[in-house]
Each structure stands twice: as structure tokens, then as C-alpha cells.
């Protein structure tokens, strides 16, 4: 059995036709996002559960819950990649679209 590794959608298209199984691992974008956030001075508070206790944990720590806001996912990635500053209070308000929190 041959094991091959690739990077990105081009590699997936090249490797997939000859593969019995293709596994996609998307950890680098997460770790990169955390790294960029921390380097920019943002505190990251990990929490292992994706249930109602996560929201309570975020509230107890005056934090923004980073899951469950799909409308902000693409915008958040762009803001992190470009190190764009946002107003923390507006970014934490679920009723405010993330792009509206840009300073």
C-alpha cells in the first residue's frame, strides 16, 4: 500500500483518482488562525465541548464564542489573515455582523 500526502485542492484532484481512500485534515488553518490571533494580542481560551456549557464558559470569561456563527466564518478568516482590528464589544455582540465590527 502506498501512502501519499498532498497540500490543497490541486493535490487532492491529482491524488484522488488513484486512491482507495482520501482523508482531508484541516488543522493547519485552525492552528494558523490561533497563532495569528495570539500574535496579535488576542487571548484564546480553549474549551473542549460544543454544547450549551461552551456559551456559558464564554460569558463567564467575557469572551466571544468562536463556534456557531457561520455567517462570520469567511469574514473572520479574512480579518485574521489581514490582521484587521475590530471593536471587541461589537465583535462579541451576536446581533452585529463581524464585518460591521471593523474599526
Coordinates of C-alpha atoms in Angstrom, one line a residue:
X1 CA 0.0 0.0 0.0
X2 CA 1.3 3.5 -0.9
X3 CA 0.5 6.4 1.3
X4 CA 0.7 9.9 -0.3
X5 CA 0.3 13.3 1.1
X6 CA -0.7 16.5 -0.7
X7 CA -1.5 20.1 0.0
X8 CA -4.7 21.9 -1.1
X9 CA -7.3 21.2 -3.7
X10 CA -4.9 20.7 -6.6
X11 CA -3.1 17.8 -4.8
X12 CA -6.5 16.3 -3.9
X13 CA -7.5 16.3 -7.5
X14 CA -4.3 14.7 -8.6
X15 CA -4.1 12.0 -5.8
X16 CA -7.8 11.1 -5.5
X17 CA -8.2 9.1 -8.8
X18 CA -5.6 6.5 -7.8
X19 CA -6.5 6.4 -4.1
X20 CA -8.6 3.8 -2.3
X21 CA -9.3 6.4 0.4
X22 CA -8.7 10.2 0.7
X23 CA -8.5 11.8 4.1
X24 CA -8.8 15.6 4.5
X25 CA -7.2 17.1 7.6
X26 CA -8.0 20.7 8.2
X27 CA -5.9 21.5 11.3
X28 CA -3.4 23.9 9.8
X29 CA -5.9 26.6 9.1
X30 CA -7.1 26.3 12.7
X31 CA -3.7 26.4 14.2
X32 CA -2.7 29.2 11.9
X33 CA -5.7 31.2 12.9
X34 CA -5.0 30.7 16.6
X35 CA -1.3 31.7 16.0
X36 CA -2.2 34.8 14.2
X37 CA -4.8 35.8 16.8
X38 CA -2.4 35.2 19.7
X39 CA 0.5 37.0 18.0
X40 CA -2.0 39.9 17.6
X41 CA -2.6 40.1 21.3
X42 CA -5.8 38.1 21.4
X43 CA -6.3 35.7 24.3
X44 CA -7.6 32.3 23.2
X45 CA -9.5 30.3 25.8
X46 CA -9.8 26.7 24.6
X47 CA -13.0 24.8 25.6
X48 CA -13.5 21.1 24.6
X49 CA -17.3 20.9 24.4
X50 CA -19.6 22.2 21.7
X51 CA -22.8 22.4 23.8
X52 CA -24.6 24.9 26.0
X53 CA -21.7 24.9 28.5
X54 CA -19.4 26.5 25.9
X55 CA -21.6 29.6 25.7
X56 CA -21.8 29.8 29.5
X57 CA -18.0 29.4 29.7
X58 CA -17.6 32.3 27.1
X59 CA -20.0 34.5 29.1
X60 CA -18.2 33.8 32.4
X61 CA -14.9 34.8 30.8
X62 CA -16.2 37.8 28.9
X63 CA -15.2 36.0 25.7
X64 CA -16.5 35.6 22.2
X65 CA -17.6 32.0 21.4
X66 CA -15.8 31.2 18.1
X67 CA -18.3 28.5 17.0
X68 CA -21.9 28.7 16.0
X69 CA -21.5 31.9 14.0
X70 CA -21.3 30.6 10.4
X71 CA -22.1 33.9 8.8
X72 CA -18.9 35.3 10.3
X73 CA -16.6 32.4 9.3
X74 CA -15.4 33.7 6.0
X75 CA -15.2 37.3 7.2
X76 CA -13.3 36.2 10.3
X77 CA -10.7 34.4 8.2
X78 CA -10.2 37.5 6.1
X79 CA -9.8 39.7 9.2
X80 CA -7.3 37.3 10.8
X81 CA -5.3 36.9 7.6
X82 CA -5.1 40.7 7.2
X83 CA -4.7 41.4 10.9
X84 CA -7.6 43.8 10.7
X85 CA -8.6 45.4 14.1
X86 CA -12.2 45.0 15.3
X87 CA -14.1 46.7 18.1
X88 CA -14.2 43.9 20.8
X89 CA -17.6 44.9 22.1
X90 CA -19.2 44.9 18.6
X91 CA -17.5 41.7 17.7
X92 CA -18.8 40.0 20.8
X93 CA -22.4 41.0 20.0
X94 CA -24.1 38.1 18.1
X95 CA -26.6 40.6 16.6
X96 CA -23.7 42.5 14.9
X97 CA -22.2 41.0 11.7
X98 CA -18.5 40.7 12.1
X99 CA -17.7 42.9 9.2
X100 CA -19.7 45.7 11.0
X101 CA -17.2 45.5 13.9
X102 CA -14.2 46.5 11.9
X103 CA -12.5 49.6 13.3

